[in-house]
Each structure stands twice: as C-alpha cells, then as structure tokens.
Amino acid sequence: MPKMLSVITAFPTRLMVGAAVAISSIGASTANAAGIGDVATDVKGQLQGIGDLVVAGAFLGGLVLMGAGLVRLKAAADAGGVQVKYSEGLWRLGVGGGLVALPAITGVGADTIFGEGGGEAASIGDIDID
C-alpha cells in the first residue's frame, strides 16, 4: 500500500517531466534548421491545436449529454417522475448546454483578451438612416 501511495503522489512530477521531454524533443527536431523563435512558434501552434481538440471534444460531449438528458426527461415523463426523476434529465441538459456553448465562450474570451476580430464598436453617429 505505501508503494501505491508513492506512485500516486509522484504522478504530477512524472507528468511534468514527460511534458518537458516532449516539448524539448519538439524543439530539438526543429532547432537545427531554425532559431529559438521558430521553435517557440511551433510549440505555440501545437498547443493551440491541443486546445482546439479539447474544445471540439467538449462540444461533442455536450451534444451527447443533451441527447441523454432528453431521453431521461422522456423516461421521467412516461413514469410520472416516480422511477426516474426529472432532475436527472435536467442536469444533463444543463451541463450539455454549457459544453455546447464552450466554443463560443472561448472565442469571445480570446477576442476580448487578445483584441482580435470585432474591430471598433459602432456609435450612433456612424449609422446612416436613408
């Protein structure tokens, strides 16, 4: 049991070492032909790809949860809320809706922080009414 506990407590350290080795191997493979700036750009692009994958997975997971929520609500309606509670379907719908909205939320957050897209806000004087 103590050995199992030491394996579990050492996991974060092993994970960080593995990530450091992976990033350095990516850098070493491109460092011969490019400078440190190009290596940093490559690592940044790969990390953005991982983020996009996580957001897409959350969106698909949200769709699945929303479908499961609708099925549970249908089962609760058929049972009159006795065997299957309405709350089982409602929490699935809520969490699924949040996961489906995640790409829009991250897009707005990134645009707010980094200032991309959107441009300047229109004012009343900019609108032509002809």
Short mmCIF file of N, CA and C in Angstrom, two decimals:
data_model
loop_
_atom_site.label_atom_id
_atom_site.label_comp_id
_atom_site.label_asym_id
_atom_site.label_seq_id
_atom_site.Cartn_x
_atom_site.Cartn_y
_atom_site.Cartn_z
N MET A 1 0.81 -1.20 0.00
CA MET A 1 0.00 0.00 0.00
C MET A 1 0.85 1.27 0.00
N PRO A 2 1.95 1.33 0.79
CA PRO A 2 2.78 2.54 0.75
C PRO A 2 3.41 2.76 -0.63
N LYS A 3 3.75 1.67 -1.34
CA LYS A 3 4.32 1.82 -2.67
C LYS A 3 3.30 2.42 -3.63
N MET A 4 2.05 1.97 -3.52
CA MET A 4 0.98 2.51 -4.36
C MET A 4 0.78 3.99 -4.08
N LEU A 5 0.86 4.37 -2.82
CA LEU A 5 0.70 5.77 -2.43
C LEU A 5 1.83 6.62 -2.99
N SER A 6 3.06 6.09 -2.98
CA SER A 6 4.18 6.85 -3.51
C SER A 6 4.08 7.00 -5.03
N VAL A 7 3.53 6.01 -5.70
CA VAL A 7 3.33 6.10 -7.15
C VAL A 7 2.30 7.19 -7.47
N ILE A 8 1.24 7.24 -6.68
CA ILE A 8 0.20 8.24 -6.91
C ILE A 8 0.72 9.64 -6.62
N THR A 9 1.47 9.82 -5.54
CA THR A 9 1.95 11.15 -5.20
C THR A 9 3.04 11.62 -6.15
N ALA A 10 3.74 10.72 -6.81
CA ALA A 10 4.80 11.10 -7.75
C ALA A 10 4.25 11.34 -9.15
N PHE A 11 2.97 11.10 -9.38
CA PHE A 11 2.42 11.23 -10.73
C PHE A 11 2.53 12.65 -11.29
N PRO A 12 2.20 13.71 -10.54
CA PRO A 12 2.33 15.05 -11.13
C PRO A 12 3.76 15.37 -11.56
N THR A 13 4.73 14.94 -10.76
CA THR A 13 6.12 15.19 -11.13
C THR A 13 6.48 14.44 -12.41
N ARG A 14 6.06 13.21 -12.51
CA ARG A 14 6.35 12.43 -13.71
C ARG A 14 5.65 13.02 -14.93
N LEU A 15 4.46 13.55 -14.74
CA LEU A 15 3.73 14.17 -15.84
C LEU A 15 4.46 15.42 -16.34
N MET A 16 4.95 16.24 -15.42
CA MET A 16 5.68 17.45 -15.80
C MET A 16 6.99 17.10 -16.51
N VAL A 17 7.69 16.08 -16.03
CA VAL A 17 8.93 15.66 -16.67
C VAL A 17 8.65 15.15 -18.09
N GLY A 18 7.57 14.39 -18.23
CA GLY A 18 7.20 13.90 -19.56
C GLY A 18 6.85 15.04 -20.51
N ALA A 19 6.14 16.04 -20.01
CA ALA A 19 5.80 17.19 -20.85
C ALA A 19 7.06 17.96 -21.24
N ALA A 20 7.99 18.13 -20.30
CA ALA A 20 9.23 18.83 -20.60
C ALA A 20 10.05 18.09 -21.66
N VAL A 21 10.10 16.76 -21.55
CA VAL A 21 10.83 15.97 -22.54
C VAL A 21 10.17 16.07 -23.90
N ALA A 22 8.83 16.03 -23.92
CA ALA A 22 8.12 16.13 -25.20
C ALA A 22 8.36 17.48 -25.86
N ILE A 23 8.29 18.55 -25.08
CA ILE A 23 8.50 19.88 -25.65
C ILE A 23 9.94 20.05 -26.12
N SER A 24 10.89 19.54 -25.34
CA SER A 24 12.29 19.66 -25.75
C SER A 24 12.58 18.82 -26.99
N SER A 25 11.92 17.68 -27.14
CA SER A 25 12.14 16.87 -28.34
C SER A 25 11.55 17.56 -29.57
N ILE A 26 10.43 18.24 -29.38
CA ILE A 26 9.87 19.02 -30.50
C ILE A 26 10.84 20.13 -30.87
N GLY A 27 11.36 20.79 -29.85
CA GLY A 27 12.31 21.87 -30.11
C GLY A 27 13.60 21.36 -30.73
N ALA A 28 14.08 20.22 -30.29
CA ALA A 28 15.33 19.69 -30.83
C ALA A 28 15.19 19.28 -32.28
N SER A 29 14.02 18.83 -32.68
CA SER A 29 13.84 18.39 -34.05
C SER A 29 13.82 19.56 -35.03
N THR A 30 13.39 20.72 -34.57
CA THR A 30 13.35 21.87 -35.47
C THR A 30 14.46 22.87 -35.20
N ALA A 31 15.23 22.68 -34.13
CA ALA A 31 16.25 23.65 -33.77
C ALA A 31 17.41 23.66 -34.75
N ASN A 32 17.65 22.57 -35.45
CA ASN A 32 18.77 22.51 -36.37
C ASN A 32 18.57 23.45 -37.55
N ALA A 33 17.33 23.59 -38.00
CA ALA A 33 17.08 24.40 -39.18
C ALA A 33 16.55 25.78 -38.85
N ALA A 34 16.15 26.02 -37.61
CA ALA A 34 15.52 27.29 -37.28
C ALA A 34 16.06 27.80 -35.95
N GLY A 35 15.74 29.05 -35.67
CA GLY A 35 16.16 29.65 -34.41
C GLY A 35 15.16 29.37 -33.31
N ILE A 36 15.44 29.92 -32.14
CA ILE A 36 14.60 29.68 -30.97
C ILE A 36 13.20 30.28 -31.16
N GLY A 37 13.11 31.36 -31.89
CA GLY A 37 11.80 31.98 -32.15
C GLY A 37 10.90 31.08 -32.97
N ASP A 38 11.48 30.41 -33.96
CA ASP A 38 10.70 29.48 -34.78
C ASP A 38 10.27 28.26 -33.97
N VAL A 39 11.14 27.81 -33.08
CA VAL A 39 10.79 26.68 -32.22
C VAL A 39 9.62 27.07 -31.31
N ALA A 40 9.68 28.27 -30.74
CA ALA A 40 8.60 28.74 -29.88
C ALA A 40 7.29 28.87 -30.65
N THR A 41 7.36 29.31 -31.89
CA THR A 41 6.17 29.43 -32.72
C THR A 41 5.58 28.04 -33.00
N ASP A 42 6.44 27.06 -33.26
CA ASP A 42 5.96 25.70 -33.50
C ASP A 42 5.28 25.12 -32.26
N VAL A 43 5.88 25.33 -31.09
CA VAL A 43 5.30 24.81 -29.85
C VAL A 43 3.97 25.50 -29.58
N LYS A 44 3.90 26.81 -29.83
CA LYS A 44 2.65 27.55 -29.62
C LYS A 44 1.55 27.01 -30.55
N GLY A 45 1.90 26.74 -31.78
CA GLY A 45 0.91 26.20 -32.72
C GLY A 45 0.41 24.83 -32.31
N GLN A 46 1.30 24.00 -31.78
CA GLN A 46 0.89 22.67 -31.34
C GLN A 46 0.01 22.75 -30.10
N LEU A 47 0.32 23.67 -29.20
CA LEU A 47 -0.52 23.84 -28.01
C LEU A 47 -1.90 24.38 -28.38
N GLN A 48 -1.97 25.25 -29.39
CA GLN A 48 -3.27 25.73 -29.86
C GLN A 48 -4.08 24.59 -30.46
N GLY A 49 -3.41 23.69 -31.16
CA GLY A 49 -4.09 22.52 -31.72
C GLY A 49 -4.68 21.64 -30.63
N ILE A 50 -3.94 21.47 -29.53
CA ILE A 50 -4.46 20.68 -28.41
C ILE A 50 -5.67 21.36 -27.80
N GLY A 51 -5.61 22.68 -27.66
CA GLY A 51 -6.76 23.43 -27.14
C GLY A 51 -7.98 23.29 -28.03
N ASP A 52 -7.77 23.36 -29.35
CA ASP A 52 -8.89 23.19 -30.28
C ASP A 52 -9.50 21.79 -30.17
N LEU A 53 -8.65 20.79 -29.97
CA LEU A 53 -9.14 19.42 -29.81
C LEU A 53 -9.98 19.28 -28.55
N VAL A 54 -9.55 19.90 -27.45
CA VAL A 54 -10.30 19.84 -26.21
C VAL A 54 -11.66 20.53 -26.36
N VAL A 55 -11.68 21.68 -27.01
CA VAL A 55 -12.94 22.40 -27.21
C VAL A 55 -13.89 21.61 -28.11
N ALA A 56 -13.36 21.00 -29.16
CA ALA A 56 -14.21 20.19 -30.04
C ALA A 56 -14.75 18.97 -29.30
N GLY A 57 -13.92 18.34 -28.47
CA GLY A 57 -14.39 17.21 -27.67
C GLY A 57 -15.46 17.61 -26.68
N ALA A 58 -15.31 18.79 -26.08
CA ALA A 58 -16.33 19.29 -25.15
C ALA A 58 -17.65 19.54 -25.88
N PHE A 59 -17.57 20.07 -27.10
CA PHE A 59 -18.78 20.31 -27.89
C PHE A 59 -19.50 19.00 -28.19
N LEU A 60 -18.76 18.00 -28.64
CA LEU A 60 -19.38 16.70 -28.94
C LEU A 60 -19.92 16.04 -27.68
N GLY A 61 -19.18 16.14 -26.59
CA GLY A 61 -19.66 15.61 -25.32
C GLY A 61 -20.93 16.31 -24.86
N GLY A 62 -21.02 17.60 -25.10
CA GLY A 62 -22.22 18.36 -24.77
C GLY A 62 -23.42 17.89 -25.57
N LEU A 63 -23.20 17.60 -26.84
CA LEU A 63 -24.31 17.09 -27.66
C LEU A 63 -24.80 15.75 -27.13
N VAL A 64 -23.86 14.88 -26.74
CA VAL A 64 -24.23 13.57 -26.20
C VAL A 64 -25.00 13.74 -24.89
N LEU A 65 -24.52 14.63 -24.02
CA LEU A 65 -25.20 14.85 -22.74
C LEU A 65 -26.60 15.44 -22.94
N MET A 66 -26.74 16.32 -23.91
CA MET A 66 -28.07 16.88 -24.17
C MET A 66 -29.02 15.81 -24.68
N GLY A 67 -28.53 14.93 -25.54
CA GLY A 67 -29.36 13.82 -26.00
C GLY A 67 -29.76 12.90 -24.86
N ALA A 68 -28.80 12.59 -23.99
CA ALA A 68 -29.10 11.74 -22.83
C ALA A 68 -30.08 12.42 -21.90
N GLY A 69 -29.98 13.74 -21.76
CA GLY A 69 -30.91 14.48 -20.93
C GLY A 69 -32.32 14.43 -21.46
N LEU A 70 -32.44 14.56 -22.78
CA LEU A 70 -33.78 14.48 -23.39
C LEU A 70 -34.38 13.08 -23.21
N VAL A 71 -33.55 12.05 -23.34
CA VAL A 71 -34.03 10.69 -23.15
C VAL A 71 -34.50 10.48 -21.71
N ARG A 72 -33.72 11.01 -20.74
CA ARG A 72 -34.10 10.87 -19.33
C ARG A 72 -35.37 11.65 -19.02
N LEU A 73 -35.53 12.82 -19.62
CA LEU A 73 -36.77 13.58 -19.41
C LEU A 73 -37.97 12.84 -19.99
N LYS A 74 -37.79 12.21 -21.13
CA LYS A 74 -38.87 11.41 -21.73
C LYS A 74 -39.22 10.24 -20.82
N ALA A 75 -38.19 9.57 -20.26
CA ALA A 75 -38.44 8.46 -19.35
C ALA A 75 -39.14 8.93 -18.08
N ALA A 76 -38.77 10.10 -17.59
CA ALA A 76 -39.42 10.64 -16.39
C ALA A 76 -40.87 11.02 -16.67
N ALA A 77 -41.12 11.54 -17.87
CA ALA A 77 -42.49 11.89 -18.23
C ALA A 77 -43.36 10.64 -18.36
N ASP A 78 -42.79 9.58 -18.92
CA ASP A 78 -43.54 8.33 -19.06
C ASP A 78 -43.82 7.69 -17.70
N ALA A 79 -42.86 7.81 -16.75
CA ALA A 79 -43.02 7.19 -15.44
C ALA A 79 -43.72 8.11 -14.44
N GLY A 80 -44.03 9.30 -14.87
CA GLY A 80 -44.69 10.25 -13.97
C GLY A 80 -43.77 10.81 -12.91
N GLY A 81 -42.45 10.73 -13.13
CA GLY A 81 -41.49 11.26 -12.20
C GLY A 81 -41.26 10.40 -10.98
N VAL A 82 -41.75 9.14 -10.99
CA VAL A 82 -41.62 8.27 -9.82
C VAL A 82 -40.31 7.47 -9.89
N GLN A 83 -40.14 6.66 -10.95
CA GLN A 83 -38.94 5.83 -11.06
C GLN A 83 -37.73 6.65 -11.52
N VAL A 84 -37.93 7.51 -12.49
CA VAL A 84 -36.87 8.36 -13.00
C VAL A 84 -37.23 9.80 -12.63
N LYS A 85 -36.33 10.49 -11.96
CA LYS A 85 -36.60 11.86 -11.54
C LYS A 85 -36.37 12.82 -12.69
N TYR A 86 -37.12 13.90 -12.69
CA TYR A 86 -36.94 14.91 -13.71
C TYR A 86 -35.57 15.57 -13.61
N SER A 87 -35.04 15.64 -12.40
CA SER A 87 -33.75 16.31 -12.20
C SER A 87 -32.61 15.58 -12.92
N GLU A 88 -32.75 14.25 -13.12
CA GLU A 88 -31.71 13.51 -13.83
C GLU A 88 -31.57 13.99 -15.27
N GLY A 89 -32.67 14.30 -15.90
CA GLY A 89 -32.61 14.82 -17.27
C GLY A 89 -32.22 16.28 -17.30
N LEU A 90 -32.67 17.05 -16.31
CA LEU A 90 -32.40 18.49 -16.32
C LEU A 90 -30.92 18.80 -16.11
N TRP A 91 -30.25 18.08 -15.21
CA TRP A 91 -28.83 18.40 -15.01
C TRP A 91 -28.02 18.00 -16.22
N ARG A 92 -28.43 16.93 -16.90
CA ARG A 92 -27.72 16.55 -18.13
C ARG A 92 -27.91 17.61 -19.22
N LEU A 93 -29.11 18.13 -19.32
CA LEU A 93 -29.36 19.19 -20.30
C LEU A 93 -28.56 20.45 -19.96
N GLY A 94 -28.48 20.79 -18.69
CA GLY A 94 -27.74 21.99 -18.29
C GLY A 94 -26.25 21.87 -18.56
N VAL A 95 -25.66 20.76 -18.16
CA VAL A 95 -24.23 20.56 -18.38
C VAL A 95 -23.94 20.44 -19.87
N GLY A 96 -24.80 19.73 -20.60
CA GLY A 96 -24.61 19.61 -22.05
C GLY A 96 -24.71 20.95 -22.76
N GLY A 97 -25.65 21.78 -22.33
CA GLY A 97 -25.76 23.12 -22.93
C GLY A 97 -24.53 23.96 -22.66
N GLY A 98 -23.98 23.84 -21.45
CA GLY A 98 -22.76 24.57 -21.14
C GLY A 98 -21.58 24.11 -21.98
N LEU A 99 -21.48 22.80 -22.20
CA LEU A 99 -20.38 22.29 -23.02
C LEU A 99 -20.55 22.66 -24.49
N VAL A 100 -21.79 22.69 -24.97
CA VAL A 100 -22.03 23.09 -26.36
C VAL A 100 -21.69 24.56 -26.56
N ALA A 101 -21.92 25.38 -25.54
CA ALA A 101 -21.63 26.81 -25.62
C ALA A 101 -20.15 27.13 -25.43
N LEU A 102 -19.34 26.14 -25.02
CA LEU A 102 -17.93 26.39 -24.72
C LEU A 102 -17.15 26.99 -25.89
N PRO A 103 -17.31 26.55 -27.14
CA PRO A 103 -16.55 27.18 -28.23
C PRO A 103 -16.87 28.66 -28.39
N ALA A 104 -18.13 29.03 -28.23
CA ALA A 104 -18.49 30.45 -28.35
C ALA A 104 -17.90 31.26 -27.20
N ILE A 105 -17.92 30.68 -26.00
CA ILE A 105 -17.40 31.39 -24.83
C ILE A 105 -15.89 31.58 -24.95
N THR A 106 -15.17 30.54 -25.38
CA THR A 106 -13.72 30.67 -25.53
C THR A 106 -13.37 31.63 -26.66
N GLY A 107 -14.17 31.66 -27.72
CA GLY A 107 -13.91 32.60 -28.81
C GLY A 107 -14.09 34.04 -28.37
N VAL A 108 -15.15 34.32 -27.62
CA VAL A 108 -15.38 35.67 -27.13
C VAL A 108 -14.30 36.06 -26.13
N GLY A 109 -13.92 35.10 -25.27
CA GLY A 109 -12.88 35.39 -24.29
C GLY A 109 -11.55 35.70 -24.94
N ALA A 110 -11.19 34.93 -25.96
CA ALA A 110 -9.92 35.18 -26.66
C ALA A 110 -9.95 36.51 -27.39
N ASP A 111 -11.08 36.84 -28.01
CA ASP A 111 -11.19 38.12 -28.70
C ASP A 111 -11.12 39.28 -27.70
N THR A 112 -11.67 39.10 -26.52
CA THR A 112 -11.64 40.14 -25.51
C THR A 112 -10.22 40.35 -24.98
N ILE A 113 -9.53 39.26 -24.71
CA ILE A 113 -8.19 39.36 -24.12
C ILE A 113 -7.16 39.82 -25.16
N PHE A 114 -7.18 39.21 -26.34
CA PHE A 114 -6.14 39.49 -27.32
C PHE A 114 -6.54 40.54 -28.34
N GLY A 115 -7.78 40.99 -28.34
CA GLY A 115 -8.20 42.08 -29.20
C GLY A 115 -8.31 41.74 -30.66
N GLU A 116 -8.53 40.48 -30.99
CA GLU A 116 -8.67 40.10 -32.39
C GLU A 116 -10.13 40.15 -32.79
N GLY A 117 -10.38 40.39 -34.07
CA GLY A 117 -11.74 40.41 -34.58
C GLY A 117 -12.50 41.62 -34.08
N GLY A 118 -13.77 41.66 -34.36
CA GLY A 118 -14.65 42.69 -33.81
C GLY A 118 -14.40 44.09 -34.35
N GLY A 119 -13.20 44.58 -34.28
CA GLY A 119 -12.92 45.95 -34.68
C GLY A 119 -13.49 46.94 -33.68
N GLU A 120 -13.70 48.18 -34.14
CA GLU A 120 -14.24 49.22 -33.25
C GLU A 120 -15.75 49.10 -33.19
N ALA A 121 -16.29 49.45 -32.06
CA ALA A 121 -17.74 49.43 -31.91
C ALA A 121 -18.34 50.62 -32.65
N ALA A 122 -19.47 50.40 -33.27
CA ALA A 122 -20.16 51.46 -33.98
C ALA A 122 -20.85 52.39 -33.01
N SER A 123 -20.81 53.67 -33.31
CA SER A 123 -21.52 54.62 -32.47
C SER A 123 -22.76 55.11 -33.21
N ILE A 124 -23.58 55.87 -32.52
CA ILE A 124 -24.84 56.34 -33.12
C ILE A 124 -24.56 57.20 -34.34
N GLY A 125 -23.49 58.00 -34.33
CA GLY A 125 -23.18 58.87 -35.45
C GLY A 125 -22.73 58.13 -36.69
N ASP A 126 -22.32 56.87 -36.55
CA ASP A 126 -21.84 56.09 -37.70
C ASP A 126 -22.97 55.46 -38.49
N ILE A 127 -24.19 55.49 -37.99
CA ILE A 127 -25.30 54.81 -38.65
C ILE A 127 -26.00 55.79 -39.57
N ASP A 128 -26.14 55.38 -40.85
CA ASP A 128 -26.86 56.19 -41.82
C ASP A 128 -28.28 55.68 -41.94
N ILE A 129 -29.22 56.58 -41.80
CA ILE A 129 -30.63 56.21 -41.95
C ILE A 129 -31.16 56.95 -43.17
N ASP A 130 -31.06 56.31 -44.31
CA ASP A 130 -31.53 56.91 -45.57
C ASP A 130 -32.59 56.06 -46.20
#
